Coordinates of C-alpha atoms in Angstrom, one line a residue:
M1193 CA -32.3 21.9 -31.3
R1194 CA -33.5 24.6 -28.9
R1195 CA -34.1 22.0 -26.1
R1196 CA -30.6 20.6 -26.6
T1197 CA -29.0 24.1 -26.6
I1198 CA -30.7 24.8 -23.3
Q1199 CA -29.4 21.6 -21.9
Y1200 CA -25.9 22.5 -23.0
L1201 CA -26.2 25.9 -21.4
V1202 CA -27.5 24.4 -18.1
L1203 CA -24.6 21.9 -18.1
L1204 CA -22.1 24.7 -18.7
A1205 CA -23.5 26.8 -15.9
V1206 CA -23.4 23.8 -13.5
F1207 CA -19.8 23.1 -14.6
G1208 CA -18.8 26.7 -14.1
L1209 CA -20.3 26.9 -10.7
S1210 CA -18.5 23.7 -9.7
I1211 CA -15.2 25.1 -10.8
H1212 CA -15.8 28.3 -8.9
L1213 CA -16.7 26.4 -5.7
Y1214 CA -13.7 24.1 -6.0
F1215 CA -11.2 27.0 -6.3
N1216 CA -12.9 29.0 -3.6
Q1217 CA -13.3 26.5 -0.8
S1218 CA -12.9 28.1 2.5
F1219 CA -12.3 26.9 6.0
S1220 CA -13.2 28.4 9.3
L1221 CA -10.7 29.6 11.8
P1222 CA -11.1 30.4 15.5
S1223 CA -12.7 33.8 16.1
N1224 CA -9.5 34.9 18.0
P1225 CA -6.7 32.9 16.5
D1226 CA -3.3 33.0 18.1
W1227 CA -1.6 33.4 14.7
S1228 CA -2.1 35.1 11.4
L1229 CA -1.5 34.1 7.8
D1230 CA 0.8 37.1 7.6
D1231 CA 3.1 35.4 10.1
Y1232 CA 3.9 32.7 7.6
W1233 CA 3.5 34.3 4.2
P1234 CA 4.5 38.0 4.7
D1235 CA 4.0 40.6 2.1
K1236 CA 7.1 41.8 0.4
E1237 CA 6.4 45.2 1.8
R1238 CA 7.3 44.0 5.2
G1239 CA 10.9 43.7 4.3
Q1240 CA 12.9 40.6 3.4
A1241 CA 15.4 41.1 6.3
A1242 CA 12.7 40.2 8.9
H1243 CA 11.9 36.9 7.0
E1244 CA 15.2 35.7 5.7
D1245 CA 14.1 32.1 6.0
V1246 CA 11.1 32.5 3.7
V1247 CA 11.1 31.1 0.2
R1248 CA 8.3 30.8 -2.2
P1249 CA 5.5 28.6 -0.7
P1250 CA 4.5 25.7 -2.9
T1251 CA 1.3 26.4 -4.7
R1252 CA 0.3 22.8 -4.9
P1253 CA 1.1 19.5 -3.1
P1254 CA 4.6 18.2 -3.6
P1255 CA 5.0 15.8 -6.5
S1256 CA 4.5 12.1 -5.8
P1257 CA 6.6 9.2 -6.9
P1258 CA 5.4 7.4 -10.1
P1259 CA 2.5 4.9 -9.7
K1260 CA 3.3 1.5 -8.4
A1261 CA 2.2 -1.9 -9.8
P1262 CA -1.5 -2.8 -9.5
N1263 CA -2.8 -4.0 -6.1
S1264 CA -2.0 -7.5 -5.2
L1265 CA -2.8 -7.6 -1.5
P1266 CA -6.6 -7.5 -1.0
A1267 CA -8.3 -6.8 2.2
D1268 CA -9.4 -9.3 4.8
V1269 CA -12.7 -7.5 5.3
E1270 CA -13.9 -9.3 8.4
K1271 CA -10.7 -8.7 10.4
R1272 CA -10.2 -5.2 9.0
D1273 CA -13.7 -4.2 10.2
A1274 CA -13.1 -5.8 13.6
V1275 CA -10.1 -3.4 14.0
V1276 CA -12.2 -0.5 12.9
A1277 CA -14.8 -1.5 15.5
A1278 CA -12.1 -1.5 18.2
F1279 CA -11.0 2.0 17.2
K1280 CA -14.6 3.2 17.4
Y1281 CA -15.0 1.6 20.8
A1282 CA -11.9 3.3 22.1
W1283 CA -12.6 6.7 20.5
S1284 CA -16.3 6.8 21.6
A1285 CA -15.3 6.3 25.2
Y1286 CA -12.7 9.1 25.0
E1287 CA -15.2 11.4 23.2
R1288 CA -17.9 10.7 25.8
D1289 CA -15.7 11.2 28.9
A1290 CA -12.7 13.4 28.0
M1291 CA -13.1 15.1 24.5
G1292 CA -10.2 17.5 24.0
A1293 CA -8.1 16.3 26.9
D1294 CA -4.5 15.3 26.1
E1295 CA -4.8 11.8 27.8
Y1296 CA -7.7 9.5 28.7
H1297 CA -8.3 7.5 31.9
P1298 CA -11.0 5.0 30.9
I1299 CA -11.5 3.3 34.3
S1300 CA -12.2 6.6 36.2
H1301 CA -13.8 8.1 33.1
H1302 CA -11.9 11.4 32.9
G1303 CA -9.2 13.1 31.0
S1304 CA -6.0 15.0 31.9
N1305 CA -3.7 17.4 30.3
L1306 CA 0.1 17.6 29.9
G1307 CA 2.4 20.5 30.3
G1308 CA 0.6 22.2 33.1
G1309 CA -0.9 24.9 30.9
G1310 CA -3.9 23.2 29.4
G1311 CA -4.5 20.7 26.7
I1312 CA -3.0 20.9 23.2
G1313 CA -5.0 18.1 21.5
Y1314 CA -2.6 15.2 22.0
T1315 CA -5.3 12.5 21.6
V1316 CA -7.6 14.3 19.1
V1317 CA -4.8 15.3 16.7
D1318 CA -3.0 12.0 17.1
A1319 CA -6.1 10.1 16.0
L1320 CA -7.1 12.3 13.0
D1321 CA -5.3 10.3 10.3
T1322 CA -6.4 7.0 11.6
M1323 CA -10.1 8.1 11.2
L1324 CA -9.3 9.3 7.7
L1325 CA -7.7 6.0 6.7
M1326 CA -10.5 4.0 8.2
G1327 CA -13.2 6.1 6.5
L1328 CA -14.8 7.2 9.8
D1329 CA -16.3 10.4 8.4
E1330 CA -18.6 11.3 11.3
E1331 CA -16.0 10.8 14.0
Y1332 CA -13.5 12.7 11.8
Q1333 CA -15.8 15.7 11.3
R1334 CA -16.4 16.0 15.0
A1335 CA -12.7 15.9 15.7
R1336 CA -12.0 18.5 13.0
T1337 CA -14.6 20.7 14.5
W1338 CA -12.8 20.5 17.8
V1339 CA -9.5 21.4 16.1
E1340 CA -11.2 24.3 14.3
E1341 CA -12.9 25.7 17.4
K1342 CA -10.9 24.7 20.4
L1343 CA -7.3 23.9 19.6
T1344 CA -4.8 26.6 20.7
F1345 CA -1.1 26.5 21.4
D1346 CA -1.0 29.7 23.5
R1347 CA -0.4 27.6 26.6
Q1348 CA 1.7 28.6 29.6
G1349 CA 3.4 25.4 30.6
Y1350 CA 6.3 23.2 29.5
Y1351 CA 5.6 20.6 27.0
S1352 CA 7.8 17.8 25.8
M1353 CA 9.5 18.8 22.6
F1354 CA 9.8 15.2 21.5
E1355 CA 6.2 14.2 22.2
T1356 CA 4.6 17.4 20.9
T1357 CA 6.5 17.1 17.7
I1358 CA 5.8 13.5 16.9
R1359 CA 2.2 13.4 18.1
V1360 CA 0.7 16.9 17.6
L1361 CA 2.9 18.4 14.8
G1362 CA 3.1 15.0 13.1
G1363 CA -0.6 14.5 13.4
L1364 CA -1.4 17.9 11.9
L1365 CA 1.0 17.4 9.0
S1366 CA -0.4 14.0 8.3
A1367 CA -4.0 15.3 8.3
Y1368 CA -2.9 18.0 6.0
H1369 CA -1.2 15.5 3.6
L1370 CA -4.3 13.3 3.5
T1371 CA -6.9 16.2 3.1
H1372 CA -5.0 19.3 1.9
D1373 CA -7.1 21.1 4.4
D1374 CA -5.3 24.4 5.2
L1375 CA -6.7 24.4 8.7
Y1376 CA -4.1 21.8 9.6
K1377 CA -1.3 23.5 7.8
H1378 CA -1.8 26.8 9.6
H1379 CA -2.0 25.1 13.0
A1380 CA 1.2 23.2 12.1
A1381 CA 3.0 26.4 11.1
D1382 CA 1.9 28.1 14.4
L1383 CA 3.1 25.1 16.5
G1384 CA 6.3 24.8 14.5
D1385 CA 7.1 28.5 15.0
R1386 CA 6.7 28.1 18.8
L1387 CA 8.8 25.0 18.8
L1388 CA 11.7 26.8 17.1
S1389 CA 12.5 28.4 20.4
A1390 CA 13.6 25.1 21.7
F1391 CA 16.7 25.0 19.6
D1392 CA 19.9 26.3 21.3
P1393 CA 21.6 28.8 19.0
D1394 CA 25.1 27.7 20.2
S1395 CA 24.9 23.9 20.2
G1396 CA 22.1 23.5 17.7
L1397 CA 20.4 20.9 19.9
P1398 CA 16.8 21.2 21.0
A1399 CA 15.8 21.5 24.6
A1400 CA 13.7 18.7 26.2
S1401 CA 10.8 21.0 27.0
V1402 CA 9.3 24.2 25.6
N1403 CA 6.8 26.7 26.9
L1404 CA 4.5 27.3 23.9
A1405 CA 3.2 30.6 25.1
S1406 CA 6.4 32.4 26.2
K1407 CA 8.6 30.5 23.7
T1408 CA 11.2 29.6 26.3
A1409 CA 12.8 26.2 26.7
T1410 CA 14.5 24.1 29.3
S1411 CA 16.3 20.8 29.8
V1412 CA 17.0 19.0 33.0
G1413 CA 20.7 18.8 33.4
G1414 CA 21.3 20.8 30.2
G1415 CA 21.3 17.7 27.9
V1416 CA 18.8 15.7 25.8
S1417 CA 18.5 12.1 24.7
I1418 CA 19.6 11.2 21.2
S1419 CA 15.9 10.4 20.4
E1420 CA 14.8 13.8 21.6
A1421 CA 17.3 15.5 19.4
T1422 CA 16.9 13.5 16.2
T1423 CA 13.2 12.6 16.1
L1424 CA 11.8 15.9 14.7
Q1425 CA 13.5 15.9 11.3
L1426 CA 10.7 14.3 9.2
E1427 CA 8.2 16.7 10.7
F1428 CA 10.2 19.9 10.4
R1429 CA 11.4 19.2 6.9
Y1430 CA 7.9 18.5 5.6
L1431 CA 6.7 21.6 7.4
A1432 CA 9.4 23.6 5.7
E1433 CA 8.3 22.2 2.3
I1434 CA 4.6 23.1 2.6
T1435 CA 5.2 26.6 4.2
G1436 CA 8.3 27.6 2.4
R1437 CA 10.0 28.5 5.6
V1438 CA 13.7 27.4 5.4
A1439 CA 14.2 27.9 9.2
F1440 CA 12.2 24.8 9.9
W1441 CA 14.5 22.7 7.7
R1442 CA 17.8 24.3 8.8
K1443 CA 17.1 23.8 12.6
A1444 CA 16.4 20.1 12.1
E1445 CA 19.3 19.7 9.7
R1446 CA 21.8 21.3 12.0
V1447 CA 21.0 18.7 14.7
M1448 CA 22.1 16.0 12.3
Q1449 CA 25.4 17.8 11.6
V1450 CA 26.0 18.0 15.3
V1451 CA 25.3 14.3 15.8
N1452 CA 27.5 13.4 12.8
K1453 CA 30.4 15.4 14.3
A1454 CA 30.0 13.6 17.7
R1455 CA 29.6 10.1 16.3
L1456 CA 31.5 7.1 17.8
P1457 CA 33.8 4.7 16.0
N1458 CA 31.2 1.9 16.1
G1459 CA 28.6 4.0 14.3
L1460 CA 26.2 3.7 17.3
A1461 CA 24.8 6.5 19.5
P1462 CA 24.7 6.5 23.3
I1463 CA 21.3 7.6 24.5
N1464 CA 22.4 10.8 26.2
M1465 CA 23.9 14.0 24.7
N1466 CA 25.5 16.8 26.6
G1467 CA 24.4 20.4 26.2
D1468 CA 27.5 21.1 24.1
G1469 CA 26.6 18.5 21.4
T1470 CA 28.9 15.7 22.6
F1471 CA 27.8 12.3 23.7
A1472 CA 27.6 11.6 27.5
R1473 CA 28.7 8.4 29.0
S1474 CA 25.5 6.3 28.7
T1475 CA 23.9 3.1 27.5
I1476 CA 23.6 2.3 23.8
R1477 CA 20.2 0.7 23.1
L1478 CA 17.5 0.7 20.5
G1479 CA 14.7 1.0 23.1
S1480 CA 13.7 4.1 25.0
N1481 CA 15.7 7.3 24.3
G1482 CA 17.5 5.7 21.4
D1483 CA 15.1 3.9 19.1
S1484 CA 13.9 6.6 16.8
Y1485 CA 17.4 8.0 16.1
Y1486 CA 18.1 4.9 14.0
E1487 CA 14.5 4.9 12.6
Y1488 CA 14.8 8.5 11.3
L1489 CA 18.2 7.9 9.6
L1490 CA 16.6 5.6 7.1
K1491 CA 13.4 7.6 6.9
Q1492 CA 15.1 10.9 6.2
Y1493 CA 16.7 9.3 3.2
I1494 CA 13.4 7.9 2.0
Q1495 CA 11.5 11.1 2.7
T1496 CA 13.2 13.2 0.1
N1497 CA 13.1 10.7 -2.6
R1498 CA 16.6 9.3 -1.9
T1499 CA 18.1 12.6 -2.9
E1500 CA 20.2 12.9 0.3
P1501 CA 22.8 10.1 0.4
V1502 CA 24.4 11.4 3.6
Y1503 CA 21.5 9.8 5.5
L1504 CA 21.9 6.5 3.8
Q1505 CA 25.6 6.6 4.8
M1506 CA 24.8 7.3 8.4
Y1507 CA 22.1 4.6 8.4
A1508 CA 24.3 2.0 6.8
D1509 CA 27.2 2.8 9.2
A1510 CA 24.8 2.4 12.2
M1511 CA 23.4 -0.9 10.9
D1512 CA 27.0 -2.2 10.5
G1513 CA 27.4 -1.3 14.2
V1514 CA 24.1 -3.0 15.2
H1515 CA 25.1 -6.2 13.5
E1516 CA 28.6 -6.2 14.9
H1517 CA 27.7 -5.3 18.5
L1518 CA 24.0 -5.8 19.2
V1519 CA 22.5 -8.7 17.2
L1520 CA 22.7 -11.8 19.3
K1521 CA 20.9 -15.2 19.5
T1522 CA 19.7 -17.3 22.4
P1523 CA 21.5 -20.6 22.9
T1524 CA 18.5 -22.9 22.9
K1525 CA 16.0 -21.7 20.3
E1526 CA 18.4 -19.4 18.6
L1527 CA 16.0 -16.5 18.9
T1528 CA 17.4 -13.3 17.4
Y1529 CA 17.3 -10.2 19.7
I1530 CA 18.9 -6.8 20.0
A1531 CA 21.1 -6.4 23.1
E1532 CA 22.1 -3.2 24.9
L1533 CA 25.6 -2.0 25.5
L1534 CA 26.9 -0.6 28.8
P1535 CA 30.0 1.6 28.8
L1536 CA 33.0 0.4 30.6
G1537 CA 35.7 2.6 32.2
T1538 CA 35.5 6.4 32.4
T1539 CA 38.0 7.9 30.1
D1540 CA 38.0 5.3 27.3
W1541 CA 34.3 4.4 27.5
K1542 CA 33.6 5.3 23.8
S1543 CA 35.5 2.2 22.7
S1544 CA 34.8 -0.2 25.5
W1545 CA 31.4 -1.8 25.9
A1546 CA 29.7 -4.7 27.6
P1547 CA 26.6 -6.3 26.0
Q1548 CA 23.5 -6.9 28.1
P1549 CA 20.8 -9.4 27.0
K1550 CA 18.0 -7.0 27.7
Q1551 CA 15.5 -5.8 25.1
E1552 CA 12.6 -3.4 25.4
H1553 CA 9.3 -3.8 23.4
L1554 CA 10.2 -0.5 21.8
A1555 CA 13.2 -2.1 20.0
C1556 CA 11.0 -4.3 17.9
F1557 CA 10.4 -1.5 15.5
L1558 CA 13.8 -2.4 14.0
A1559 CA 12.6 -5.6 12.5
G1560 CA 10.3 -3.9 10.0
S1561 CA 12.7 -1.0 9.6
L1562 CA 15.5 -3.4 8.5
M1563 CA 13.2 -5.0 6.0
L1564 CA 12.0 -1.6 4.7
G1565 CA 15.6 -0.4 4.4
A1566 CA 16.6 -3.5 2.5
T1567 CA 13.9 -3.0 -0.1
T1568 CA 14.1 0.8 -0.5
S1569 CA 17.7 1.7 0.1
H1570 CA 19.9 -1.3 -0.7
L1571 CA 18.7 -2.2 -4.2
L1572 CA 21.1 -3.3 -6.9
D1573 CA 19.0 -1.2 -9.3
P1574 CA 17.5 1.7 -7.5
S1575 CA 15.4 2.6 -10.5
K1576 CA 13.3 -0.5 -10.1
P1577 CA 11.1 -1.3 -7.1
A1578 CA 11.7 -4.5 -5.3
S1579 CA 9.4 -7.5 -5.8
V1580 CA 7.1 -8.7 -3.1
P1581 CA 8.8 -10.6 -1.6
P1582 CA 12.2 -9.3 -2.9
R1583 CA 14.4 -11.6 -4.9
L1584 CA 17.4 -11.4 -2.7
Q1585 CA 20.2 -12.3 -5.0
E1586 CA 18.8 -10.5 -8.0
E1587 CA 17.5 -7.3 -6.4
L1588 CA 19.3 -6.6 -3.1
N1589 CA 23.0 -5.8 -2.5
A1590 CA 25.0 -7.5 0.3
D1591 CA 23.8 -5.1 3.0
G1592 CA 20.2 -5.4 1.8
R1593 CA 20.3 -9.2 2.0
R1594 CA 21.9 -9.1 5.5
D1595 CA 19.4 -6.6 6.8
W1596 CA 16.4 -8.5 5.2
E1597 CA 17.4 -11.7 6.9
T1598 CA 18.1 -10.1 10.2
G1599 CA 14.8 -8.2 10.1
K1600 CA 12.8 -11.4 9.5
A1601 CA 14.6 -13.3 12.2
F1602 CA 14.4 -10.5 14.7
L1603 CA 10.6 -10.2 14.1
E1604 CA 10.2 -13.9 15.0
G1605 CA 12.1 -13.2 18.2
C1606 CA 9.7 -10.3 19.0
V1607 CA 6.7 -12.4 18.2
D1608 CA 8.0 -15.1 20.6
T1609 CA 7.6 -12.5 23.4
L1610 CA 3.9 -12.8 22.8
K1611 CA 4.0 -16.3 24.3
T1612 CA 2.7 -15.1 27.7
E1613 CA -0.5 -16.0 29.6
T1614 CA -2.3 -13.2 27.9
G1615 CA -0.7 -13.3 24.5
L1616 CA 0.6 -9.8 25.1
S1617 CA 4.3 -8.8 24.9
P1618 CA 5.8 -7.3 28.1
E1619 CA 7.5 -3.9 28.2
G1620 CA 10.9 -5.5 28.6
V1621 CA 12.5 -9.0 28.6
T1622 CA 15.9 -10.4 29.4
F1623 CA 17.1 -13.2 27.0
R1624 CA 18.8 -16.3 28.3
T1625 CA 22.5 -16.8 27.8
L1626 CA 24.8 -19.8 28.2
E1627 CA 25.0 -18.9 31.9
T1628 CA 21.2 -18.7 32.2
K1629 CA 20.2 -21.3 29.6
A1630 CA 16.5 -22.2 29.5
K1631 CA 15.4 -25.5 31.1
E1632 CA 12.9 -27.7 29.4
G1633 CA 9.5 -26.0 29.2
E1634 CA 11.0 -22.6 29.9
R1635 CA 10.9 -19.6 27.5
D1636 CA 14.2 -18.4 26.0
W1637 CA 13.6 -15.1 27.9
Y1638 CA 12.1 -14.0 31.2
I1639 CA 10.7 -10.9 32.8
K1640 CA 13.2 -9.6 35.4
G1641 CA 11.7 -9.4 38.8
A1642 CA 8.4 -11.1 37.9
G1643 CA 6.8 -13.3 40.5
K1644 CA 8.8 -12.0 43.4
S1645 CA 6.2 -9.8 45.0
S1646 CA 2.5 -8.8 44.7
N1647 CA 3.5 -5.7 42.7
P1648 CA 4.6 -6.7 39.2
P1649 CA 7.7 -5.0 37.9
Y1650 CA 7.4 -2.3 35.2
D1651 CA 8.8 -4.7 32.6
A1652 CA 5.8 -7.0 33.1
R1653 CA 3.2 -4.6 31.7
Y1654 CA 1.7 -4.2 28.3
M1655 CA 1.0 -0.5 27.5
L1656 CA -0.9 -1.0 24.3
R1657 CA 2.4 -0.5 22.5
P1658 CA 2.6 -0.7 18.7
E1659 CA 6.1 -1.7 17.8
I1660 CA 5.5 -5.4 17.2
A1661 CA 2.3 -4.6 15.2
E1662 CA 4.3 -2.0 13.2
S1663 CA 6.9 -4.6 12.2
I1664 CA 4.3 -7.2 11.4
F1665 CA 2.5 -4.7 9.1
L1666 CA 5.7 -3.9 7.2
A1667 CA 6.7 -7.6 7.0
Y1668 CA 3.3 -8.4 5.5
R1669 CA 3.4 -5.6 3.0
L1670 CA 6.9 -6.5 1.9
T1671 CA 6.4 -10.2 1.7
G1672 CA 2.7 -10.8 1.2
D1673 CA 3.1 -13.8 3.5
A1674 CA -0.2 -14.6 5.2
K1675 CA 1.5 -15.8 8.4
Y1676 CA 2.1 -12.1 9.3
R1677 CA -1.7 -11.5 9.2
G1678 CA -2.0 -14.5 11.5
H1679 CA 0.5 -12.9 14.0
A1680 CA -1.5 -9.6 13.7
W1681 CA -4.8 -11.3 14.4
D1682 CA -3.4 -13.2 17.4
L1683 CA -2.1 -9.9 18.9
F1684 CA -5.4 -8.1 18.2
S1685 CA -7.4 -10.9 19.7
A1686 CA -5.3 -10.7 22.9
I1687 CA -5.8 -7.0 23.1
E1688 CA -9.5 -7.4 22.7
K1689 CA -9.6 -10.1 25.4
H1690 CA -7.4 -8.5 28.0
C1691 CA -7.2 -4.8 27.4
K1692 CA -10.8 -3.9 26.5
L1693 CA -12.9 -2.5 29.3
P1694 CA -16.6 -3.2 29.7
E1695 CA -17.6 0.4 30.1
G1696 CA -15.6 1.7 27.1
G1697 CA -12.0 2.1 26.2
Y1698 CA -8.8 0.0 26.5
A1699 CA -6.2 0.1 29.3
T1700 CA -2.7 -1.0 30.1
V1701 CA -2.3 -4.5 31.5
L1702 CA 0.0 -4.6 34.6
D1703 CA 1.2 -8.2 34.3
V1704 CA 1.1 -10.1 31.0
D1705 CA 1.6 -13.4 32.8
K1706 CA -1.2 -13.1 35.2
V1707 CA -4.9 -13.9 34.4
P1708 CA -7.3 -12.5 35.2
V1709 CA -5.5 -9.2 34.4
K1710 CA -5.3 -6.0 36.4
H1711 CA -5.3 -2.7 34.6
L1712 CA -3.7 0.7 34.9
D1713 CA -6.1 3.5 34.3
K1714 CA -4.7 4.9 31.1
Q1715 CA -5.5 4.6 27.4
E1716 CA -2.3 5.7 25.6
T1717 CA -2.8 8.1 22.7
F1718 CA -0.5 5.9 20.5
F1719 CA -3.0 3.1 20.8
L1720 CA -5.3 5.1 18.5
S1721 CA -2.5 6.6 16.4
E1722 CA -0.2 3.6 16.0
T1723 CA -1.3 0.2 17.3
L1724 CA -4.8 0.1 15.8
K1725 CA -3.6 1.9 12.6
Y1726 CA -0.9 -0.7 11.9
L1727 CA -3.3 -3.5 12.7
F1728 CA -6.0 -2.0 10.4
L1729 CA -3.5 -1.5 7.5
T1730 CA -2.3 -5.1 7.9
F1731 CA -5.8 -6.3 7.1
A1732 CA -6.9 -3.5 4.7
D1733 CA -6.4 -3.4 0.9
E1734 CA -2.9 -2.2 0.3
D1735 CA -4.2 0.7 -1.8
V1736 CA -5.6 2.3 1.3
L1737 CA -2.1 3.6 1.8
D1738 CA 0.7 3.2 -0.7
L1739 CA 4.0 2.5 1.0
S1740 CA 5.9 3.8 -2.1
R1741 CA 4.4 7.2 -1.6
V1742 CA 4.7 7.8 2.2
V1743 CA 7.0 7.5 5.1
F1744 CA 5.7 7.1 8.7
N1745 CA 6.9 9.3 11.4
T1746 CA 7.6 7.5 14.7
E1747 CA 4.0 8.0 15.8
A1748 CA 2.7 6.3 12.7
H1749 CA 1.7 9.5 11.0
P1750 CA 2.1 9.0 7.2
L1751 CA 4.0 11.9 5.5
P1752 CA 4.5 12.2 1.8
I1753 CA 7.8 11.3 0.0
F1754 CA 8.8 14.4 -1.9
T1755 CA 11.7 16.1 -3.7
P1756 CA 12.5 19.4 -2.0
T1757 CA 10.9 22.2 -4.1
D1758 CA 13.0 25.2 -3.3
I1759 CA 15.2 24.3 -0.3
K1760 CA 18.7 23.1 -0.9
P1761 CA 20.1 20.8 1.9
V1762 CA 23.4 21.9 3.3
F1763 CA 24.3 18.8 5.2
T1764 CA 25.7 16.6 2.5
K1765 CA 29.0 15.2 3.8
Y1766 CA 29.3 12.3 6.2
S1767 CA 32.6 12.3 8.1

C-alpha cells in the first residue's frame, strides 16, 4: 500500500507540474520591441476615451464549427512527399542565400527588400503556415526564431497596403490560428495598427501604400484598385476578433459600405476607384486589380459562419453579372472562359461595355471559388453540409447548380491553357472567336504577340502562379474525383522540369512555349505560400486541413471560421 501511495503522489506531482507549465508557457520577444502589450490591451486606468475601439479580448480561440464527417479522402503519400521535397528545395536555397529578405533571386543567389526601408519578412512570414501544415518542424523553428529576433515593422519606406496585408498580416494571423502562439498575434496587432493609417477618414478607402514607421499613406493619382480596397477584410476582421479592437473591423467594413454605394447596375466592379469612393472609368476583369474583390465577397460570408447575409447578396449579384456578361465559350472546342469588359463612351460608360476574349491566369481562381460558393452558400438546406460530390438537384438551389457547372467547365478551360510546350500556363491568353476561329491543330487560344520577336511578351511567362492549382485543389476536395489529382501532378511535374534550378530554388519561365526554357531571376513568395501549399493539400489527407473550419485569404493563408464574439457588424443592408 505504501509503495502504491508513493506512486500516486508522484503521479499527482507530475500532473500538477504539467498543468503549471501548460498555463504558464511564455514566449520571447525582441529585446527592444517596437510595441507593447499595453498598446493593445490597455488598463482601465488609462481611460476609455483613448481606446473607444477596445472591447473585451477573447480569452480563448473563437469557437469552431461542429465536426464534419469522417475522412474519406486519404493521402497520396508519394506525390504529397514529392511536393514537400520541392518546398524544402525552394526554402533551403532562400535560407542559404537570402534569409530574412523580402524577395529571393535564386539565379544570382541574393535577396532584396521592398518598400525602400528594409525588409518586413515577406518570404519568411508568407511561408510559416506552409511549413506548419507540411510538418517541417526544423525549418519552422528557424523561421519562428527569425520572426522573434529580427522582425520589425518600424520601417521608413512605403509598402503596398495590399501586399503587406495579404502576405505579412495574413501570414502572421494564419500562423497564430494554427499555433496559438502569441508572438504572431502581437506582431499582427502591431502591423495592423500601423496599417490603420492608410484608411482615409473622409472616403473610407485605404491608400495604396503606407509608411509603416511614420504611419503616413499615399496613392498615385489619389485612387486605388478595387482589389486594393476590398482585399483586407478577412485579415482585419479576424485581427479584430483576436485582439478585441473594433477599429480593425470598422475600417474594413466601411470600405464595403462605400463599394456597395458605388455599385453598378450589372453588379460588377470596374478595377479602379476614385479617391472619393466612386468608380473610375476602367476595365472590368477578374484578373489583376479585380480578382480578389469577388473572392472576398464570398469568403466574408463564409468567414463569420454565414451570419452576414449582406455579403452573400453582394456575391450572388456579382455572380449574376459574371454569368450574364463575362462567361463565354470558344466556337471550336467550346472551352469556357471569363472575358473582360471595356467601357464604351464617356458619360454613359457605366451601362455600355464591349467584351474582350482575354483572360489572365489570375482569373482561374474563380473556377474553384464558384464550386466552393455553390456547396457552402447556395444550399437548399443550409443546416446540412453538401455531399462530396454534391447531389445537385437534392442539395443545391438554382444559383448553386449554375455556379457548380460553370466552375467545373471553367476549370477545364483553365487546365487547357496548360497545353503548352512546357505544360505550364501562360500569364495571359486570348481566346479564339468566330472571327479568329482555330484551324485544325491549333489551340482554342493563343498568346498575343508570341513568336514575333526574340523577346517574348509578358503574357508568355509562367510566374510560379497558384490560381490553377488553387482551383484544382478545391475541385478535388469538393468532388473527390481523382482526375483533379492527375491535373495537379501534371502541373507539379512541369514545374519540377522547367522551373527548378540546379543550384537551388525555382524561377519564372519567360516563355512557356519555348524549350529549353529561359528564366527570370525571381522566386515569388507566393510559390511557397500558395502554389506548393495547394499542391500539397491536393495530395495530403483531407484532415490535414478541414475546409469546413477555415477560409483561405487570397495568399492561401487559412483563417478560422468564427462567429463574432463581441463585435456587432453595422453593414447589414445591401442596396
